[in-house]
Amino acid sequence: MSSEQKPGARKHRMIVESEVEVPMRDGVRIAVRIYRPDAPGRFPTLFAASPYMYATDDLPHSALFLWREVGPVDWYVEDQGYAYVHADVRGSGKSGGTFAMLDRTEQQDLYELIEWAARQPWSNGRVGGIGQSYYAWSQWFMGIVNPPSLKCIAPYDGGVDIYRDIGYHGGIYCDFLPWWAQMLRVNNLHRAAGAPAGKDMPTDLPYEMANRQTRDAWWTERSAFERLHEIKVPVLSIGHWGKMGLHLRGNILGYETVRSPKKLVVTGARDVFEAHELFDRVDYHEKELLPFYDHHLKGADNGAMNGAPVRLYVYGAGTYREEAEWPLKRATYVPYHLSARQSGSLTSINDGTLAIDAPKPDGGATAFAYPDPQWKLGGAAVGPHGLDTLRRTITFTTPPLSEDLAVIGPVVLELYASSSNTDSDFIVRLADQSPQSEEDRKAGRQPASVNISKGWLRASHRAKDEARSTARRPFYTHGGPQPISPGQVYKFAIELMPCANVFKAGHRIRLELTNADSPVTDSLFTHQYGWFKVGTDTFHHDADHPSRLLLPVVPAK
């Protein structure tokens, strides 16, 4: 079950019971696989639910099987004395019914499955949620439906708002979720030659996702966000700074919104692959998750809920920091203004500057015509040294920093912009740019950098939910789109993902603006370039239109 098993003799031998069927209230039978110690007594139970099929639990750890996200099952059973129940959700794997992805029917199934598990003779009646991604989505809903036997959840890498977190970033259609739904359908249906037929998933989720361009009732039903206050059990929310396009926002927003006892951990995993790798490691579970489960499911007096409620990995510093709250109250929002002055540090369309000083009346504007004829792979062009994501992008970069600067918290871009169109897309990246030798700069090489935050907004989706919006996070309704008038200047408040980074002395802060991303910068979470995106946008940065990046700066001590 895991690539990182601890050596030595196990405490228990494991019994595996497959294709156990649990009847639901409507007669549909949900298939589960049970892993439990071959020993007398009753054991606390970990419960995992997804459409990824428990039949795949025995696959080797591999980046090709990113949806194999159950963790080290046999270690929990054989070393730690837990039972582990893995359910194929309705309409997937061996289960009956029709898969509809996290709908109310599936949510109610979670209630019944947890109560069923708690009644079994091998269970001590205490159940905790476990698992990554879809398994974490399921856990948020386990807490919401609140079965009496559920005692805790630990959503690892799991969003709370399917539309905002991944389906339509800032109202911009993302390629990932429909691709994921079709991948899921193929995995459930296809089999090796001669094997029994797989499970058909007739619901056309890719169509639903593409057709429902605003956040309507269909998306709301499948998003935990509006119901997080219903969760009563303790929550350990674990996110990753590198999962900006999928789950990071949800793990942080979930922690902020839940009212029950809670903890937040954000790791330094830089991408999908590192987050997946981490969840398969025994040493990670032993440190981060086992104490939480032992405390709530075994009654261990181990102080799992003591100490600081928030622990954050800080890039640049290379360490974790414990914090008393999130967002950090001591963070001061420092404005960095967009300026036409050139930084001289890179090659881009404009090479503008991020400046501490406020813009002057003649601060000007920066125009951006699209699609750029040099784009080759999304918004990436080809430069003298290969694919280049900066060469045909709008950039604003600070001078080299005179001292270390810690930026920890949500980030906001206040952008004054106009367009030749009735709509526009803003794709924003925030990067930590390393120093570069004069020799490399003269040779036209781009400076090394790391993206630490991203944000997105479609201009027609700019309407905010004022009740939920704060100075730190604009919250968009994503209801009826509101066209913009060509040539008119609008102020857009753009949510960038929270971050934790120490920009070292000598480094630069860089803001990138475009409307076309690339697999080079955004991996799986790119956005299809609409045929209607032809025109010119203008970013204004004068005294009357002070476009600025607001960064949460934390004192060194």
PDB file of N, CA, C and O in Angstrom, residues 33-85:
ATOM      1  N   ARG A  33     -14.141  -2.094   0.786  1.00  0.00           N
ATOM      2  CA  ARG A  33     -13.089  -3.039   1.149  1.00  0.00           C
ATOM      3  C   ARG A  33     -12.674  -2.716   2.575  1.00  0.00           C
ATOM      4  O   ARG A  33     -12.467  -1.546   2.921  1.00  0.00           O
ATOM      5  N   ILE A  34     -12.543  -3.753   3.391  1.00  0.00           N
ATOM      6  CA  ILE A  34     -12.198  -3.591   4.804  1.00  0.00           C
ATOM      7  C   ILE A  34     -10.799  -4.148   5.033  1.00  0.00           C
ATOM      8  O   ILE A  34     -10.503  -5.291   4.659  1.00  0.00           O
ATOM      9  N   TYR A  35      -9.960  -3.350   5.640  1.00  0.00           N
ATOM     10  CA  TYR A  35      -8.646  -3.778   6.106  1.00  0.00           C
ATOM     11  C   TYR A  35      -8.691  -3.689   7.627  1.00  0.00           C
ATOM     12  O   TYR A  35      -8.963  -2.622   8.177  1.00  0.00           O
ATOM     13  N   ARG A  36      -8.400  -4.813   8.321  1.00  0.00           N
ATOM     14  CA  ARG A  36      -8.464  -4.747   9.782  1.00  0.00           C
ATOM     15  C   ARG A  36      -7.478  -5.728  10.396  1.00  0.00           C
ATOM     16  O   ARG A  36      -7.065  -6.707   9.769  1.00  0.00           O
ATOM     17  N   PRO A  37      -7.084  -5.475  11.646  1.00  0.00           N
ATOM     18  CA  PRO A  37      -6.164  -6.388  12.307  1.00  0.00           C
ATOM     19  C   PRO A  37      -6.803  -7.756  12.529  1.00  0.00           C
ATOM     20  O   PRO A  37      -8.001  -7.860  12.851  1.00  0.00           O
ATOM     21  N   ASP A  38      -6.031  -8.797  12.338  1.00  0.00           N
ATOM     22  CA  ASP A  38      -6.481 -10.163  12.623  1.00  0.00           C
ATOM     23  C   ASP A  38      -6.211 -10.436  14.102  1.00  0.00           C
ATOM     24  O   ASP A  38      -5.247 -11.110  14.473  1.00  0.00           O
ATOM     25  N   ALA A  39      -7.056  -9.841  14.931  1.00  0.00           N
ATOM     26  CA  ALA A  39      -6.859  -9.924  16.377  1.00  0.00           C
ATOM     27  C   ALA A  39      -8.196  -9.678  17.059  1.00  0.00           C
ATOM     28  O   ALA A  39      -9.088  -9.020  16.500  1.00  0.00           O
ATOM     29  N   PRO A  40      -8.362 -10.201  18.258  1.00  0.00           N
ATOM     30  CA  PRO A  40      -9.604  -9.911  18.986  1.00  0.00           C
ATOM     31  C   PRO A  40      -9.646  -8.458  19.427  1.00  0.00           C
ATOM     32  O   PRO A  40      -8.620  -7.769  19.492  1.00  0.00           O
ATOM     33  N   GLY A  41     -10.842  -7.979  19.719  1.00  0.00           N
ATOM     34  CA  GLY A  41     -10.992  -6.618  20.207  1.00  0.00           C
ATOM     35  C   GLY A  41     -11.647  -5.722  19.181  1.00  0.00           C
ATOM     36  O   GLY A  41     -12.002  -6.133  18.070  1.00  0.00           O
ATOM     37  N   ARG A  42     -11.815  -4.474  19.567  1.00  0.00           N
ATOM     38  CA  ARG A  42     -12.444  -3.471  18.705  1.00  0.00           C
ATOM     39  C   ARG A  42     -11.426  -2.370  18.407  1.00  0.00           C
ATOM     40  O   ARG A  42     -10.682  -1.960  19.293  1.00  0.00           O
ATOM     41  N   PHE A  43     -11.454  -1.899  17.191  1.00  0.00           N
ATOM     42  CA  PHE A  43     -10.424  -0.982  16.735  1.00  0.00           C
ATOM     43  C   PHE A  43     -11.044   0.305  16.196  1.00  0.00           C
ATOM     44  O   PHE A  43     -12.122   0.295  15.609  1.00  0.00           O
ATOM     45  N   PRO A  44     -10.354   1.433  16.394  1.00  0.00           N
ATOM     46  CA  PRO A  44     -10.810   2.673  15.763  1.00  0.00           C
ATOM     47  C   PRO A  44     -10.745   2.511  14.251  1.00  0.00           C
ATOM     48  O   PRO A  44      -9.916   1.768  13.719  1.00  0.00           O
ATOM     49  N   THR A  45     -11.616   3.246  13.550  1.00  0.00           N
ATOM     50  CA  THR A  45     -11.774   3.033  12.111  1.00  0.00           C
ATOM     51  C   THR A  45     -11.467   4.296  11.335  1.00  0.00           C
ATOM     52  O   THR A  45     -11.970   5.375  11.640  1.00  0.00           O
ATOM     53  N   LEU A  46     -10.639   4.152  10.304  1.00  0.00           N
ATOM     54  CA  LEU A  46     -10.404   5.208   9.329  1.00  0.00           C
ATOM     55  C   LEU A  46     -11.266   4.931   8.113  1.00  0.00           C
ATOM     56  O   LEU A  46     -11.314   3.796   7.625  1.00  0.00           O
ATOM     57  N   PHE A  47     -11.940   5.965   7.614  1.00  0.00           N
ATOM     58  CA  PHE A  47     -12.885   5.778   6.524  1.00  0.00           C
ATOM     59  C   PHE A  47     -12.507   6.671   5.347  1.00  0.00           C
ATOM     60  O   PHE A  47     -12.294   7.883   5.506  1.00  0.00           O
ATOM     61  N   ALA A  48     -12.399   6.059   4.170  1.00  0.00           N
ATOM     62  CA  ALA A  48     -12.037   6.767   2.944  1.00  0.00           C
ATOM     63  C   ALA A  48     -13.084   6.483   1.875  1.00  0.00           C
ATOM     64  O   ALA A  48     -13.543   5.346   1.736  1.00  0.00           O
ATOM     65  N   ALA A  49     -13.459   7.508   1.111  1.00  0.00           N
ATOM     66  CA  ALA A  49     -14.481   7.334   0.071  1.00  0.00           C
ATOM     67  C   ALA A  49     -14.111   8.152  -1.151  1.00  0.00           C
ATOM     68  O   ALA A  49     -13.799   9.342  -1.049  1.00  0.00           O
ATOM     69  N   SER A  50     -14.175   7.510  -2.327  1.00  0.00           N
ATOM     70  CA  SER A  50     -13.882   8.195  -3.581  1.00  0.00           C
ATOM     71  C   SER A  50     -14.400   7.349  -4.740  1.00  0.00           C
ATOM     72  O   SER A  50     -14.791   6.196  -4.548  1.00  0.00           O
ATOM     73  N   PRO A  51     -14.369   7.892  -5.959  1.00  0.00           N
ATOM     74  CA  PRO A  51     -14.694   7.096  -7.142  1.00  0.00           C
ATOM     75  C   PRO A  51     -13.469   6.449  -7.777  1.00  0.00           C
ATOM     76  O   PRO A  51     -13.537   5.996  -8.922  1.00  0.00           O
ATOM     77  N   TYR A  52     -12.348   6.393  -7.058  1.00  0.00           N
ATOM     78  CA  TYR A  52     -11.099   5.921  -7.647  1.00  0.00           C
ATOM     79  C   TYR A  52     -10.909   4.415  -7.553  1.00  0.00           C
ATOM     80  O   TYR A  52      -9.861   3.919  -7.970  1.00  0.00           O
ATOM     81  N   MET A  53     -11.866   3.693  -6.977  1.00  0.00           N
ATOM     82  CA  MET A  53     -11.889   2.233  -6.943  1.00  0.00           C
ATOM     83  C   MET A  53     -10.875   1.647  -5.955  1.00  0.00           C
ATOM     84  O   MET A  53      -9.671   1.788  -6.152  1.00  0.00           O
ATOM     85  N   TYR A  54     -11.389   0.981  -4.932  1.00  0.00           N
ATOM     86  CA  TYR A  54     -10.493   0.338  -3.981  1.00  0.00           C
ATOM     87  C   TYR A  54      -9.671  -0.771  -4.640  1.00  0.00           C
ATOM     88  O   TYR A  54      -8.644  -1.189  -4.113  1.00  0.00           O
ATOM     89  N   ALA A  55     -10.099  -1.234  -5.817  1.00  0.00           N
ATOM     90  CA  ALA A  55      -9.319  -2.247  -6.540  1.00  0.00           C
ATOM     91  C   ALA A  55      -7.928  -1.743  -6.920  1.00  0.00           C
ATOM     92  O   ALA A  55      -7.033  -2.536  -7.206  1.00  0.00           O
ATOM     93  N   THR A  56      -7.735  -0.418  -6.898  1.00  0.00           N
ATOM     94  CA  THR A  56      -6.425   0.146  -7.262  1.00  0.00           C
ATOM     95  C   THR A  56      -5.530   0.380  -6.046  1.00  0.00           C
ATOM     96  O   THR A  56      -4.418   0.910  -6.195  1.00  0.00           O
ATOM     97  N   ASP A  57      -5.983   0.012  -4.863  1.00  0.00           N
ATOM     98  CA  ASP A  57      -5.194   0.279  -3.662  1.00  0.00           C
ATOM     99  C   ASP A  57      -3.814  -0.367  -3.712  1.00  0.00           C
ATOM    100  O   ASP A  57      -2.866   0.134  -3.088  1.00  0.00           O
ATOM    101  N   ASP A  58      -3.691  -1.502  -4.408  1.00  0.00           N
ATOM    102  CA  ASP A  58      -2.432  -2.236  -4.413  1.00  0.00           C
ATOM    103  C   ASP A  58      -1.466  -1.771  -5.494  1.00  0.00           C
ATOM    104  O   ASP A  58      -0.388  -2.347  -5.644  1.00  0.00           O
ATOM    105  N   LEU A  59      -1.837  -0.733  -6.242  1.00  0.00           N
ATOM    106  CA  LEU A  59      -0.932  -0.214  -7.254  1.00  0.00           C
ATOM    107  C   LEU A  59       0.344   0.326  -6.610  1.00  0.00           C
ATOM    108  O   LEU A  59       0.312   0.822  -5.480  1.00  0.00           O
ATOM    109  N   PRO A  60       1.467   0.259  -7.320  1.00  0.00           N
ATOM    110  CA  PRO A  60       2.695   0.846  -6.773  1.00  0.00           C
ATOM    111  C   PRO A  60       2.597   2.361  -6.749  1.00  0.00           C
ATOM    112  O   PRO A  60       1.869   2.972  -7.533  1.00  0.00           O
ATOM    113  N   HIS A  61       3.343   2.956  -5.852  1.00  0.00           N
ATOM    114  CA  HIS A  61       3.405   4.412  -5.824  1.00  0.00           C
ATOM    115  C   HIS A  61       3.989   4.898  -7.142  1.00  0.00           C
ATOM    116  O   HIS A  61       5.048   4.449  -7.568  1.00  0.00           O
ATOM    117  N   SER A  62       3.297   5.831  -7.799  1.00  0.00           N
ATOM    118  CA  SER A  62       3.766   6.343  -9.081  1.00  0.00           C
ATOM    119  C   SER A  62       3.077   7.652  -9.390  1.00  0.00           C
ATOM    120  O   SER A  62       1.884   7.821  -9.101  1.00  0.00           O
ATOM    121  N   ALA A  63       3.821   8.568 -10.020  1.00  0.00           N
ATOM    122  CA  ALA A  63       3.214   9.819 -10.473  1.00  0.00           C
ATOM    123  C   ALA A  63       2.182   9.578 -11.565  1.00  0.00           C
ATOM    124  O   ALA A  63       1.372  10.453 -11.853  1.00  0.00           O
ATOM    125  N   LEU A  64       2.185   8.393 -12.169  1.00  0.00           N
ATOM    126  CA  LEU A  64       1.181   8.057 -13.177  1.00  0.00           C
ATOM    127  C   LEU A  64      -0.160   7.716 -12.551  1.00  0.00           C
ATOM    128  O   LEU A  64      -1.175   7.693 -13.243  1.00  0.00           O
ATOM    129  N   PHE A  65      -0.159   7.420 -11.256  1.00  0.00           N
ATOM    130  CA  PHE A  65      -1.395   7.072 -10.550  1.00  0.00           C
ATOM    131  C   PHE A  65      -1.655   8.111  -9.451  1.00  0.00           C
ATOM    132  O   PHE A  65      -1.731   7.787  -8.268  1.00  0.00           O
ATOM    133  N   LEU A  66      -1.794   9.363  -9.847  1.00  0.00           N
ATOM    134  CA  LEU A  66      -1.930  10.439  -8.865  1.00  0.00           C
ATOM    135  C   LEU A  66      -3.207  10.321  -8.041  1.00  0.00           C
ATOM    136  O   LEU A  66      -3.312  10.923  -6.974  1.00  0.00           O
ATOM    137  N   TRP A  67      -4.189   9.593  -8.533  1.00  0.00           N
ATOM    138  CA  TRP A  67      -5.457   9.449  -7.817  1.00  0.00           C
ATOM    139  C   TRP A  67      -5.408   8.309  -6.794  1.00  0.00           C
ATOM    140  O   TRP A  67      -6.394   8.063  -6.107  1.00  0.00           O
ATOM    141  N   ARG A  68      -4.287   7.616  -6.691  1.00  0.00           N
ATOM    142  CA  ARG A  68      -4.140   6.586  -5.651  1.00  0.00           C
ATOM    143  C   ARG A  68      -3.689   7.300  -4.383  1.00  0.00           C
ATOM    144  O   ARG A  68      -2.504   7.494  -4.145  1.00  0.00           O
ATOM    145  N   GLU A  69      -4.667   7.703  -3.566  1.00  0.00           N
ATOM    146  CA  GLU A  69      -4.419   8.680  -2.500  1.00  0.00           C
ATOM    147  C   GLU A  69      -4.950   8.213  -1.147  1.00  0.00           C
ATOM    148  O   GLU A  69      -5.510   8.974  -0.372  1.00  0.00           O
ATOM    149  N   VAL A  70      -4.746   6.932  -0.855  1.00  0.00           N
ATOM    150  CA  VAL A  70      -5.266   6.377   0.392  1.00  0.00           C
ATOM    151  C   VAL A  70      -4.248   6.397   1.521  1.00  0.00           C
ATOM    152  O   VAL A  70      -4.601   6.176   2.679  1.00  0.00           O
ATOM    153  N   GLY A  71      -2.961   6.634   1.204  1.00  0.00           N
ATOM    154  CA  GLY A  71      -1.944   6.617   2.231  1.00  0.00           C
ATOM    155  C   GLY A  71      -1.488   5.203   2.554  1.00  0.00           C
ATOM    156  O   GLY A  71      -1.889   4.230   1.914  1.00  0.00           O
ATOM    157  N   PRO A  72      -0.644   5.049   3.588  1.00  0.00           N
ATOM    158  CA  PRO A  72      -0.082   3.739   3.951  1.00  0.00           C
ATOM    159  C   PRO A  72      -1.071   2.889   4.743  1.00  0.00           C
ATOM    160  O   PRO A  72      -0.994   2.778   5.972  1.00  0.00           O
ATOM    161  N   VAL A  73      -1.989   2.258   4.044  1.00  0.00           N
ATOM    162  CA  VAL A  73      -3.082   1.524   4.689  1.00  0.00           C
ATOM    163  C   VAL A  73      -2.546   0.446   5.615  1.00  0.00           C
ATOM    164  O   VAL A  73      -2.955   0.339   6.791  1.00  0.00           O
ATOM    165  N   ASP A  74      -1.646  -0.413   5.110  1.00  0.00           N
ATOM    166  CA  ASP A  74      -1.210  -1.549   5.930  1.00  0.00           C
ATOM    167  C   ASP A  74      -0.427  -1.093   7.163  1.00  0.00           C
ATOM    168  O   ASP A  74      -0.472  -1.747   8.209  1.00  0.00           O
ATOM    169  N   TRP A  75       0.254   0.051   7.076  1.00  0.00           N
ATOM    170  CA  TRP A  75       0.946   0.574   8.268  1.00  0.00           C
ATOM    171  C   TRP A  75      -0.060   0.955   9.344  1.00  0.00           C
ATOM    172  O   TRP A  75       0.140   0.646  10.529  1.00  0.00           O
ATOM    173  N   TYR A  76      -1.139   1.609   8.958  1.00  0.00           N
ATOM    174  CA  TYR A  76      -2.167   1.962   9.943  1.00  0.00           C
ATOM    175  C   TYR A  76      -2.771   0.708  10.579  1.00  0.00           C
ATOM    176  O   TYR A  76      -3.027   0.682  11.789  1.00  0.00           O
ATOM    177  N   VAL A  77      -2.978  -0.322   9.777  1.00  0.00           N
ATOM    178  CA  VAL A  77      -3.628  -1.534  10.289  1.00  0.00           C
ATOM    179  C   VAL A  77      -2.647  -2.394  11.079  1.00  0.00           C
ATOM    180  O   VAL A  77      -2.906  -2.768  12.230  1.00  0.00           O
ATOM    181  N   GLU A  78      -1.508  -2.711  10.473  1.00  0.00           N
ATOM    182  CA  GLU A  78      -0.597  -3.685  11.061  1.00  0.00           C
ATOM    183  C   GLU A  78       0.272  -3.103  12.168  1.00  0.00           C
ATOM    184  O   GLU A  78       0.581  -3.794  13.142  1.00  0.00           O
ATOM    185  N   ASP A  79       0.658  -1.838  12.042  1.00  0.00           N
ATOM    186  CA  ASP A  79       1.528  -1.219  13.053  1.00  0.00           C
ATOM    187  C   ASP A  79       0.753  -0.441  14.112  1.00  0.00           C
ATOM    188  O   ASP A  79       1.166  -0.404  15.273  1.00  0.00           O
ATOM    189  N   GLN A  80      -0.345   0.189  13.716  1.00  0.00           N
ATOM    190  CA  GLN A  80      -1.021   1.130  14.606  1.00  0.00           C
ATOM    191  C   GLN A  80      -2.362   0.637  15.136  1.00  0.00           C
ATOM    192  O   GLN A  80      -2.975   1.315  15.963  1.00  0.00           O
ATOM    193  N   GLY A  81      -2.835  -0.494  14.669  1.00  0.00           N
ATOM    194  CA  GLY A  81      -4.058  -1.067  15.223  1.00  0.00           C
ATOM    195  C   GLY A  81      -5.330  -0.351  14.832  1.00  0.00           C
ATOM    196  O   GLY A  81      -6.249  -0.199  15.642  1.00  0.00           O
ATOM    197  N   TYR A  82      -5.408   0.093  13.578  1.00  0.00           N
ATOM    198  CA  TYR A  82      -6.623   0.712  13.055  1.00  0.00           C
ATOM    199  C   TYR A  82      -7.307  -0.223  12.066  1.00  0.00           C
ATOM    200  O   TYR A  82      -6.636  -0.991  11.354  1.00  0.00           O
ATOM    201  N   ALA A  83      -8.612  -0.139  11.996  1.00  0.00           N
ATOM    202  CA  ALA A  83      -9.339  -0.684  10.858  1.00  0.00           C
ATOM    203  C   ALA A  83      -9.434   0.424   9.809  1.00  0.00           C
ATOM    204  O   ALA A  83      -9.476   1.615  10.147  1.00  0.00           O
ATOM    205  N   TYR A  84      -9.456   0.019   8.554  1.00  0.00           N
ATOM    206  CA  TYR A  84      -9.490   0.988   7.451  1.00  0.00           C
ATOM    207  C   TYR A  84     -10.570   0.520   6.480  1.00  0.00           C
ATOM    208  O   TYR A  84     -10.482  -0.575   5.928  1.00  0.00           O
ATOM    209  N   VAL A  85     -11.575   1.353   6.264  1.00  0.00           N
ATOM    210  CA  VAL A  85     -12.677   1.023   5.357  1.00  0.00           C
ATOM    211  C   VAL A  85     -12.594   1.945   4.147  1.00  0.00           C
ATOM    212  O   VAL A  85     -12.604   3.173   4.289  1.00  0.00           O
TER     213      VAL A  85
END
